[in-house]
Short mmCIF file of C-alpha atoms and ligand atoms in Angstrom, two decimals:
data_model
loop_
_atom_site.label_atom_id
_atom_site.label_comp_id
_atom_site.label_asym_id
_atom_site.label_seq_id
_atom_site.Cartn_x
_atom_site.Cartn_y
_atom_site.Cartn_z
CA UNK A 158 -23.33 -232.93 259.09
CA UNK A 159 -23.00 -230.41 256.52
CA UNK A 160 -19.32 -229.70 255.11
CA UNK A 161 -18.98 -226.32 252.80
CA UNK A 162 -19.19 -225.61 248.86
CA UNK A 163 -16.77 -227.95 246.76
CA UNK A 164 -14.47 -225.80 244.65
CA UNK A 165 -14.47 -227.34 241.34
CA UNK A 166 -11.47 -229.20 240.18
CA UNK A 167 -10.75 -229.09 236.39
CA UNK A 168 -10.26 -232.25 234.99
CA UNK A 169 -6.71 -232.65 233.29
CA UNK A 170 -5.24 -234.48 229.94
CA UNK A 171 -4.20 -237.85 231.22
CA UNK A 172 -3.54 -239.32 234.65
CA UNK A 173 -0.67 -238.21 237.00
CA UNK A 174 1.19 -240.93 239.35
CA UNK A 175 0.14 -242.45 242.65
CA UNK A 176 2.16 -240.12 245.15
CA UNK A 177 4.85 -241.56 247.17
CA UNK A 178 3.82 -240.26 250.58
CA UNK A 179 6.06 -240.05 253.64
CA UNK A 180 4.75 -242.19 256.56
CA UNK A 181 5.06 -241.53 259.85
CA UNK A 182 5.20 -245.00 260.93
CA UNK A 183 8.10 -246.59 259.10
CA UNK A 184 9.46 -242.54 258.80
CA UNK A 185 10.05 -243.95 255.26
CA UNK A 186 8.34 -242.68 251.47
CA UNK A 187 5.45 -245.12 250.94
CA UNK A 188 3.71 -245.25 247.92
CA UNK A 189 -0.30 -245.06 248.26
CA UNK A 190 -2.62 -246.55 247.06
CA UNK A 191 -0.72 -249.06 245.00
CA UNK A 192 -3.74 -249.84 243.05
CA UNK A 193 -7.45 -249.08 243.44
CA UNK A 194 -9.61 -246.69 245.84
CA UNK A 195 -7.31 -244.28 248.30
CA UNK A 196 -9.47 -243.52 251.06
CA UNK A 197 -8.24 -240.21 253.93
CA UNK A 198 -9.12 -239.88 257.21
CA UNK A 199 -7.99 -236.39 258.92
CA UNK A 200 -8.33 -236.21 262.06
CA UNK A 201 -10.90 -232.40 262.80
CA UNK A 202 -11.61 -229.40 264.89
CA UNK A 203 -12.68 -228.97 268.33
CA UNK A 204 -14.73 -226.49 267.37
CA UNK A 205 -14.54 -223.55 270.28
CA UNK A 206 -11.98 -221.36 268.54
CA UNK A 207 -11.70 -220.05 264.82
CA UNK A 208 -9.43 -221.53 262.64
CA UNK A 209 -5.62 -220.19 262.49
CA UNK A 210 -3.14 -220.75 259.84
CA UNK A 211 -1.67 -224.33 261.79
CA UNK A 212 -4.98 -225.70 261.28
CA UNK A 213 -5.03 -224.36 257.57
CA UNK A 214 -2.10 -225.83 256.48
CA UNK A 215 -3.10 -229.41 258.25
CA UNK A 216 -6.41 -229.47 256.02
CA UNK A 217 -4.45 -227.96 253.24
CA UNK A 218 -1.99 -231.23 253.50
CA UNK A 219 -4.91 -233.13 253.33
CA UNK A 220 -6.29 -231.06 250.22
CA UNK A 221 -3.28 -231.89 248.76
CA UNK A 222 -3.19 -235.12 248.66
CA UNK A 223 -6.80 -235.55 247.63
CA UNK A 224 -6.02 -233.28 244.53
CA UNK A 225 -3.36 -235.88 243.65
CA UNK A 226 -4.77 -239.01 244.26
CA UNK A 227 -8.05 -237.28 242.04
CA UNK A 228 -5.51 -237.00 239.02
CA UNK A 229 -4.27 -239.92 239.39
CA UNK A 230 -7.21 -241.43 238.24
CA UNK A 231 -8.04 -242.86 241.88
CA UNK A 232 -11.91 -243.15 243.24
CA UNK A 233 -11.18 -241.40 246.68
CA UNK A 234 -13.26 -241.28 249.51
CA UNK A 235 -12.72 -238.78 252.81
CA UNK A 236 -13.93 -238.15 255.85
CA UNK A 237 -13.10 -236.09 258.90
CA UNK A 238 -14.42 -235.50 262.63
CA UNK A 239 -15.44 -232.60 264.45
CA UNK A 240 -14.85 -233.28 268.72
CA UNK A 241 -17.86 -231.05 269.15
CA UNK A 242 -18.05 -232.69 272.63
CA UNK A 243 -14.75 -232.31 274.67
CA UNK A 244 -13.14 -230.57 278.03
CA UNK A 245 -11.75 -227.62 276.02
CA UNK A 246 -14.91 -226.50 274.24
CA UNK A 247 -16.94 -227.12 277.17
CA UNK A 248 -14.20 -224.98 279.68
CA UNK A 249 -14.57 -222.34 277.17
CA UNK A 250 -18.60 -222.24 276.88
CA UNK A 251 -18.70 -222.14 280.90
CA UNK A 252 -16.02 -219.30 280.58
CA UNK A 253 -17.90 -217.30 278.38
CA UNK A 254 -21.29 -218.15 280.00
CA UNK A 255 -22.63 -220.22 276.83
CA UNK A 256 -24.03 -223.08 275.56
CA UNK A 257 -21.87 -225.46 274.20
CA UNK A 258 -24.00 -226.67 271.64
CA UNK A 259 -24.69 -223.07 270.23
CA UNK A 260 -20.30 -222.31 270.70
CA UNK A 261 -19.93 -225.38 268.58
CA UNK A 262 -22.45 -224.79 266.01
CA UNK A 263 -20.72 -221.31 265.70
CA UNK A 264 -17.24 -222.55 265.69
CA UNK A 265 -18.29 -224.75 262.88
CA UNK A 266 -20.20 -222.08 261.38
CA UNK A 267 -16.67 -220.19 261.13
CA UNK A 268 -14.59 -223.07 259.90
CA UNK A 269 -17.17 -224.02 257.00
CA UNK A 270 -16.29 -220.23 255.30
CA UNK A 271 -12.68 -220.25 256.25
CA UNK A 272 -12.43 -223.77 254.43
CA UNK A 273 -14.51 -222.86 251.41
CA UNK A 274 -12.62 -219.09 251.05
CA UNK A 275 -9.32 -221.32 250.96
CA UNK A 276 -10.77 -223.73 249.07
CA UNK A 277 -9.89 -226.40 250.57
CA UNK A 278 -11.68 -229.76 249.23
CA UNK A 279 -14.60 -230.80 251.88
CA UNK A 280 -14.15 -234.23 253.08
CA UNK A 281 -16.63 -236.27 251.77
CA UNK A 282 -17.90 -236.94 255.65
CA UNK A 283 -17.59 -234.61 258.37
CA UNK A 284 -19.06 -236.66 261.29
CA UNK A 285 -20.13 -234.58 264.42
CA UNK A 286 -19.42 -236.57 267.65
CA UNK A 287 -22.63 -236.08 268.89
CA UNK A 288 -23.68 -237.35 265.51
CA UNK A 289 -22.69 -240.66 266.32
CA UNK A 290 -22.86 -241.39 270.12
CA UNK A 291 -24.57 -244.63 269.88
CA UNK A 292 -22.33 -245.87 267.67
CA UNK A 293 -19.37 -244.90 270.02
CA UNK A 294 -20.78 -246.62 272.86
CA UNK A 295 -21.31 -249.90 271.16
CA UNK A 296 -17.60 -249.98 270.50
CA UNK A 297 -16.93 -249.07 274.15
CA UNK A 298 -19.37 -251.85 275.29
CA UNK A 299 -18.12 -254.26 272.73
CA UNK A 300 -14.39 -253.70 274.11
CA UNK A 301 -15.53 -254.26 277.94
CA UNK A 302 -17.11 -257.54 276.40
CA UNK A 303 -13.90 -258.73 274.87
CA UNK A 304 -11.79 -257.93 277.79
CA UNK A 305 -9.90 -255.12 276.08
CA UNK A 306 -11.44 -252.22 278.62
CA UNK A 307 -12.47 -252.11 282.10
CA UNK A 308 -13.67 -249.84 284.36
CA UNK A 309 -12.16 -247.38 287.05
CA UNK A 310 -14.85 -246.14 289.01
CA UNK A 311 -18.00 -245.66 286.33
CA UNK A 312 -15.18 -244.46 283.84
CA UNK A 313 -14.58 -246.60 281.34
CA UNK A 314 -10.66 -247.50 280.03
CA UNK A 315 -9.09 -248.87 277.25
CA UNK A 316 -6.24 -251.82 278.19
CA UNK A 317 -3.25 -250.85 276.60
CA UNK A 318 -1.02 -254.14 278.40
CA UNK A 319 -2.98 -256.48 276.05
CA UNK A 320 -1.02 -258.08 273.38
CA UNK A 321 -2.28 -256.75 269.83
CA UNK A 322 -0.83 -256.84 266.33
CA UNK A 323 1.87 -254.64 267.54
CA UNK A 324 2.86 -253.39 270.77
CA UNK A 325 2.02 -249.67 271.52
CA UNK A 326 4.37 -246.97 270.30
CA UNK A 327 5.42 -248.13 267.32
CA UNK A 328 2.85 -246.60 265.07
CA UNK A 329 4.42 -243.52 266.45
CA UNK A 330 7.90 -244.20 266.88
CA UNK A 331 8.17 -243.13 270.84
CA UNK A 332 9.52 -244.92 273.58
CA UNK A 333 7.67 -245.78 276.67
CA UNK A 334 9.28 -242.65 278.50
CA UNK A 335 8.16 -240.08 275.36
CA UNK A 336 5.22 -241.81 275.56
CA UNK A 337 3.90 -241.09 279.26
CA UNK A 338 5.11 -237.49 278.64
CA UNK A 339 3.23 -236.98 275.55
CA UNK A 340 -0.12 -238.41 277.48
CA UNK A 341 0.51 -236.18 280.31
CA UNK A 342 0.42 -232.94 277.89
CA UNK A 343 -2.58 -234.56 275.61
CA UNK A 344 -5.53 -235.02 277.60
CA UNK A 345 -4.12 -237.99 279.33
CA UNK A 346 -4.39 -239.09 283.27
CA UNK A 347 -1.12 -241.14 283.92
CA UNK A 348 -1.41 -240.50 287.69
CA UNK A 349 -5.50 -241.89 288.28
CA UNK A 350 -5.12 -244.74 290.89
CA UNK A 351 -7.15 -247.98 289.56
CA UNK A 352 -5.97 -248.13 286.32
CA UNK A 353 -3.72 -251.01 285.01
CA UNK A 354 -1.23 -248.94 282.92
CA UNK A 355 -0.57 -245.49 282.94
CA UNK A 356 -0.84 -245.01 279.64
CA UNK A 357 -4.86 -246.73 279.52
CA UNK A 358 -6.44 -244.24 277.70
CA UNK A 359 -10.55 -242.96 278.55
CA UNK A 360 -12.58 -244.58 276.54
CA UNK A 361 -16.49 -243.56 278.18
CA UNK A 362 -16.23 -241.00 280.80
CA UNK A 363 -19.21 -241.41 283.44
CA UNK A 364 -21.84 -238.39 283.32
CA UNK A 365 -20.21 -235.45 286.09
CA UNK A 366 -22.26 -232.92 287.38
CA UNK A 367 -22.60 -230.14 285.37
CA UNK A 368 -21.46 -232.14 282.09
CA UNK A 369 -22.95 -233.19 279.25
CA UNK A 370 -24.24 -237.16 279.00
CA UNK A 371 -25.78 -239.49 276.75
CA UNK A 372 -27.94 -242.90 278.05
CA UNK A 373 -25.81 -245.62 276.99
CA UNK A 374 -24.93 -249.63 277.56
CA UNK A 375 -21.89 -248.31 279.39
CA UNK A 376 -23.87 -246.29 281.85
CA UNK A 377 -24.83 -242.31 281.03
CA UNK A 378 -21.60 -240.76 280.13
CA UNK A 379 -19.95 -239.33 276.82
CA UNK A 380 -16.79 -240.46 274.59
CA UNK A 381 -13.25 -240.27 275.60
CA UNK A 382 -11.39 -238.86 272.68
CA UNK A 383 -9.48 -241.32 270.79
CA UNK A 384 -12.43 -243.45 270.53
CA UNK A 385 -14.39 -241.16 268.47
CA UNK A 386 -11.92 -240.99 265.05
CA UNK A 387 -11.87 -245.24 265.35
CA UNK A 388 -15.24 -245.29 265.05
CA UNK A 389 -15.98 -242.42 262.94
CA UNK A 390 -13.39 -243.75 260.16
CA UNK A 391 -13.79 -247.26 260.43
CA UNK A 392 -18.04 -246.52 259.67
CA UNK A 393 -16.70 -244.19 257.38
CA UNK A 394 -14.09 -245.76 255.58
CA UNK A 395 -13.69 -249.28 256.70
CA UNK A 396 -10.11 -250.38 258.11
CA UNK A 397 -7.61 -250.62 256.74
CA UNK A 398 -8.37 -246.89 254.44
CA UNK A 399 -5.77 -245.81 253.18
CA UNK A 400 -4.13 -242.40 255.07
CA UNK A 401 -4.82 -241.47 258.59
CA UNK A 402 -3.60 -237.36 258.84
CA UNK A 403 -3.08 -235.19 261.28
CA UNK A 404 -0.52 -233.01 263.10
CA UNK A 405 2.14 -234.06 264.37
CA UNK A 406 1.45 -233.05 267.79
CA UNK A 407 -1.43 -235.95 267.72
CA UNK A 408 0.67 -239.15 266.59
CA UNK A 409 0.78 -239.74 270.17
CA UNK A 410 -1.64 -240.82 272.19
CA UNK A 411 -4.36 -240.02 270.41
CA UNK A 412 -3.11 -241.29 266.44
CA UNK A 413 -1.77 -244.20 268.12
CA UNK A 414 -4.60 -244.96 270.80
CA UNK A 415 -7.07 -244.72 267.63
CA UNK A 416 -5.22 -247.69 265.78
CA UNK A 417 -5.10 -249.64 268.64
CA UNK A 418 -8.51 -249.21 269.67
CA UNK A 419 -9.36 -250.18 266.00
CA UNK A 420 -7.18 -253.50 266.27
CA UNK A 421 -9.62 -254.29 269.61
CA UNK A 422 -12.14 -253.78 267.77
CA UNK A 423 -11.64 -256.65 265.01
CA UNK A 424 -9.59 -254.76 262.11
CA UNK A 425 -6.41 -256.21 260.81
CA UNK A 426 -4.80 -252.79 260.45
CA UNK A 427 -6.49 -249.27 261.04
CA UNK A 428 -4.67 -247.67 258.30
CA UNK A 429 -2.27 -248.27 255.80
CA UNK A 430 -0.09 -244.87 255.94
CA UNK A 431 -0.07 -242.14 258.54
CA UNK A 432 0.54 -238.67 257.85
CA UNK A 433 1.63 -236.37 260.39
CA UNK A 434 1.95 -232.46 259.01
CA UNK A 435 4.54 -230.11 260.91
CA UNK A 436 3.77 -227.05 263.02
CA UNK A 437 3.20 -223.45 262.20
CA UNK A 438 4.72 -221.35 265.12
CA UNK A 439 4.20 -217.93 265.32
CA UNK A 440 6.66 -215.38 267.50
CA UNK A 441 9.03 -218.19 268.67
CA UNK A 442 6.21 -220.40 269.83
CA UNK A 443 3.83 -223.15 268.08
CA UNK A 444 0.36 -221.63 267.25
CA UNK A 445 -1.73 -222.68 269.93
CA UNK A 446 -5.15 -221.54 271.40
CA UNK A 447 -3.14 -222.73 274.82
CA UNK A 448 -1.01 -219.74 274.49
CA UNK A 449 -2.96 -217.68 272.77
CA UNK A 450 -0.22 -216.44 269.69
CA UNK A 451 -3.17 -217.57 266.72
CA UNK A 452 -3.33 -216.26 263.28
CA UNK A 453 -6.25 -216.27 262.78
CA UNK A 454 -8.05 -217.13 258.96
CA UNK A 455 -10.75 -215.15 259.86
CA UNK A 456 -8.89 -211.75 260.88
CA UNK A 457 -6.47 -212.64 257.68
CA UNK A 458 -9.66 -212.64 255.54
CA UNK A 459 -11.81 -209.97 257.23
CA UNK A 460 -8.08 -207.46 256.35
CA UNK A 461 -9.12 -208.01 252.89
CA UNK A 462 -6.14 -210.39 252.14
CA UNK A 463 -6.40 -212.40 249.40
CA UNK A 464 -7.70 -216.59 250.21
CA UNK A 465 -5.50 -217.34 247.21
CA UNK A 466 -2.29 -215.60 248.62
CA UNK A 467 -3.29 -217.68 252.02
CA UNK A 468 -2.90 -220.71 250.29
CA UNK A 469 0.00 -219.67 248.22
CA UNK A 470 1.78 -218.11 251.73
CA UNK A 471 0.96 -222.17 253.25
CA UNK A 472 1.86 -223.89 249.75
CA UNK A 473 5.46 -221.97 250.01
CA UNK A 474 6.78 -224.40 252.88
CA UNK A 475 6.56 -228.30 252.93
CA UNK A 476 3.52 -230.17 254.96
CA UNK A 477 5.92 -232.04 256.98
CA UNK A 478 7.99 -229.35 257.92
CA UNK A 479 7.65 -227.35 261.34
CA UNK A 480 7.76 -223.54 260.18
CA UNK A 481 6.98 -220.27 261.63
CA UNK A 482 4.67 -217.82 260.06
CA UNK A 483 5.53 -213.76 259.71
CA UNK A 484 4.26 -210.88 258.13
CA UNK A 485 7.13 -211.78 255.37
CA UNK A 486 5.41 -214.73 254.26
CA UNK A 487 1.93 -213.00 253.16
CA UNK A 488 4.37 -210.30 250.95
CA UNK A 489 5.75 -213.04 249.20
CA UNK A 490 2.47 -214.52 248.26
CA UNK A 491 1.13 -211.54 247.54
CA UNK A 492 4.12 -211.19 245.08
CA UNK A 493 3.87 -214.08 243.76
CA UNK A 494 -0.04 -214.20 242.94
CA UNK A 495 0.05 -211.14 241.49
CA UNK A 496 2.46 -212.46 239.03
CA UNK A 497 0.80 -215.73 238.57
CA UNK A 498 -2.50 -213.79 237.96
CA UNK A 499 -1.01 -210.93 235.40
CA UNK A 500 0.31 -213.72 233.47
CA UNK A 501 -2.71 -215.81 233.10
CA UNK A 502 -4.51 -212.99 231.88
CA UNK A 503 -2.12 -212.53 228.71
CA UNK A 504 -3.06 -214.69 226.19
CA UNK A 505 -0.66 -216.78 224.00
CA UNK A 506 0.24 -215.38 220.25
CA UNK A 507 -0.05 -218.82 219.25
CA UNK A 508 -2.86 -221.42 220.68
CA UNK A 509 -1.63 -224.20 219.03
CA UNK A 510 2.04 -224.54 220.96
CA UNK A 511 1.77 -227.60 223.75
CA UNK A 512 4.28 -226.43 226.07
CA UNK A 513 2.10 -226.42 229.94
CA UNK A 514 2.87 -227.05 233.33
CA UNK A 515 1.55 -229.77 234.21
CA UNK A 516 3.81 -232.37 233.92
CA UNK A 517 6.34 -230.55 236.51
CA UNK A 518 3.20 -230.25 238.88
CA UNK A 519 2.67 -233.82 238.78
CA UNK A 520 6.51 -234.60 238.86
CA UNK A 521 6.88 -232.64 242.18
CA UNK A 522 3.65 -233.51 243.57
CA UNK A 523 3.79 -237.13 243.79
CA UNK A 524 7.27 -236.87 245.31
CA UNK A 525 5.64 -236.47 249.19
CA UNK A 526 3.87 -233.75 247.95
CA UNK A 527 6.30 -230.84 247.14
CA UNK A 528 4.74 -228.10 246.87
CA UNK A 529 7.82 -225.43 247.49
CA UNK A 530 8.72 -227.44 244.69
CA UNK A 531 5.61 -226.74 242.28
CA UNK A 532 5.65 -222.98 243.93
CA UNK A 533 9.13 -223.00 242.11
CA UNK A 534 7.93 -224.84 239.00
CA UNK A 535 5.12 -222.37 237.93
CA UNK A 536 7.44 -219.63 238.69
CA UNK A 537 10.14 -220.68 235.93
CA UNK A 538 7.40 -221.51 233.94
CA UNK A 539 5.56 -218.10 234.60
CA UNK A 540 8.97 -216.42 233.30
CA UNK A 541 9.64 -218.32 230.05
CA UNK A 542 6.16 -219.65 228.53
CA UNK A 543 3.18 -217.93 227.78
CA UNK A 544 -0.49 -218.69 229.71
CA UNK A 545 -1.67 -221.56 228.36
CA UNK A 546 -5.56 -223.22 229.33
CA UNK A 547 -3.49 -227.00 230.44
CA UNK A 548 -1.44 -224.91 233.02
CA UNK A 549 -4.01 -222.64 234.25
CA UNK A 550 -6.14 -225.79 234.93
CA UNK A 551 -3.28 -227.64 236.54
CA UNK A 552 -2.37 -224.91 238.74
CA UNK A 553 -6.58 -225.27 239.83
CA UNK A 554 -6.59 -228.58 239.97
CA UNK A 555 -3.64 -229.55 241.41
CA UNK A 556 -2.90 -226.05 243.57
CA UNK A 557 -6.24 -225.18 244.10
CA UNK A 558 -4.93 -221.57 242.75
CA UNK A 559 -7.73 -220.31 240.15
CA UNK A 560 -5.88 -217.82 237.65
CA UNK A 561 -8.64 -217.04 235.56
ZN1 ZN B 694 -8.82 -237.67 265.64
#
């Protein structure tokens, strides 16, 4: 579907390293790609609730990393979901006595100028579930075929018990006990009778009154949620791509349940790295539409605060770190891009000195993406050097900050 207005990216002198990126599944720096195309998955919205600042910084990892891997020379292709079919957004259209459809097209509607106002890269894909139903159910059918699902009922589950590649939980470091507690609090059914582990994941859940369904092979029904980023990224991107990102609150089941389903489904590997970004809590609680305690872009933006001191405000603490967001944060972006922004507008005495910031962006960047670290850089640098056109286009290209 359509993604939102790609902020330009400057193009810089030279090429900056390959980033060594922190992967979730050997919790060990991994430098990628080593050669070649990088490709990103990120795992998307369900799109019944506007974006707040947890989901901002998640796409803003993401941004990130693209803005690297583009100066490092690399031809990188992205793509991202939207679950514009799922329990959640359909609870909330019956709760406020709409149709789904129209809450999702709005939701997306929302996202689309929160993204572009923060600039954040659009993924080169941004696949709709509903977009790609068929598709979905050919995998489900093809798994039934090969033995690796069966069925409860009409519902259709994935076999978890059958020996893959590796066994399940080690792309996301849990044990079997972490494990049936994460599935119980992420759209998981541990307790339904008839299946052959607990952890079996939905793979095609049979049409319910009331609910949306599709005609399918499998019987008239509609995607379980893992499913849905395997096939999306693997049409996408082909498998192995390079990065699959997301919070960290999905590396189990549904990071985990994706790769797995991919390794049914004939890949090798389903990605080479994973990337899992931390959690923004806000008044001693993680940001969640559960609980209700959301910043919301939206209300950030419509209070006339700046996009660029958004960015700068998420930039200020590391992807991978859990963090929680207060007032104090905003003041210190504001700060800071007002200082940023006065100097860029003084030009230099003398145009010909070389001096620039760009070679401390790339130095902290590809080291897991640092960007405290590059906050810190462009300060000192802000304090001793004047503006010079190299560092106002790094701080674009690589920051996504425009100065000028
Ligand atoms: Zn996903």
């Amino acid at each position: 579907m359509r993604t939102w207005e790609r902020a330009a990216t400057p193009r810089l002198p030279g090429t900056g390293p390959h980033p060594a990126l922190h992967d979730a599944k050997t919790d060990a720096p991994l430098v990628v790609p080593t050669d070649g195309d990088a490709s990103l998955y990120t795992c998307g919205i369900t799109p019944y609730d506007a974006t707040h600042i947890g989901h901002a910084a998640t796409y803003l990892a993401s941004d990130t990393l693209t803005r690297v891997w583009l100066d490092a020379g690399l031809d990188v292709r992205t793509a991202m979901n939207s679950t514009d079919v799922d329990d959640p957004l359909l609870e909330r259209a019956t709760r406020d006595g709409v149709d789904w459809r129209a809450l999702a097209e709005r939701e997306q509607e929302v996202f689309r100028a929160d993204m572009a106002a923060l600039r954040i890269l659009p993924p080169d894909s941004w696949i709709a579930v509903t977009e790609r139903i068929d598709a979905i159910a050919a995998a489900v059918a093809a798994m039934l075929d090969s033995g690796d699902a069966y069925l409860v009922d009409a519902d259709v589950y994935f076999d978890t018990t059958r020996e893959r590649a590796y066994p399940l939980g080690f792309g996301s470091r849990t044990d079997r006990a972490t494990m049936l507690h994460l599935a119980r609090e992420h759209g998981g059914d541990p307790d339904r009778a008839g299946k052959r582990d607990p952890l079996d994941p939905l793979l095609w859940r049979a049409e319910r009154p009331g609910e949306p369904a599709w005609e399918s092979p499998v019987g008239r029904g509609r995607p379980g949620w893992h499913v849905e980023c395997t096939v999306i990224a693997m049409a996408e991107l082909g498998a192995p791509f390079t990065v699959a990102a997301g919070g960290i609150d999905l590396r189990f089941p549904h990071q985990e349940m994706q790769a797995h389903h991919a390794l049914a489904l004939g890949a090798s590997l389903f990605s080479v790295a994973r990337a899992n970004a931390g959690l923004v809590a806000y008044q001693g609680e993680k940001m969640s539409k559960s609980l209700g305690n959301l910043v919301k872009v939206r209300v950030l933006l419509d209070a006339g605060v700046r996009p660029a001191a958004i960015r700068l405000a998420l930039l200020a603490h590391h992807w991978r770190s859990d963090w929680e967001w207060t007032d104090d944060d905003l003041a210190v972006a504001n700060e800071r891009l007002d200082r940023w922004t006065a100097w860029a507008q003084v030009l230099p005495d003398d145009p010909s000195h070389e001096d620039s910031v760009l070679e401390w962006l790339r130095y902290t960047l590809h080291h897991d993406l640092d960007t405290p670290a590059a906050l810190q850089a462009v300060d000192a640098f802000v304090g001793r050097a004047p503006a010079d056109d190299v560092s106002i286009d790094a701080i674009d290209a690589l920051l996504g900050v425009r100065l000028r």
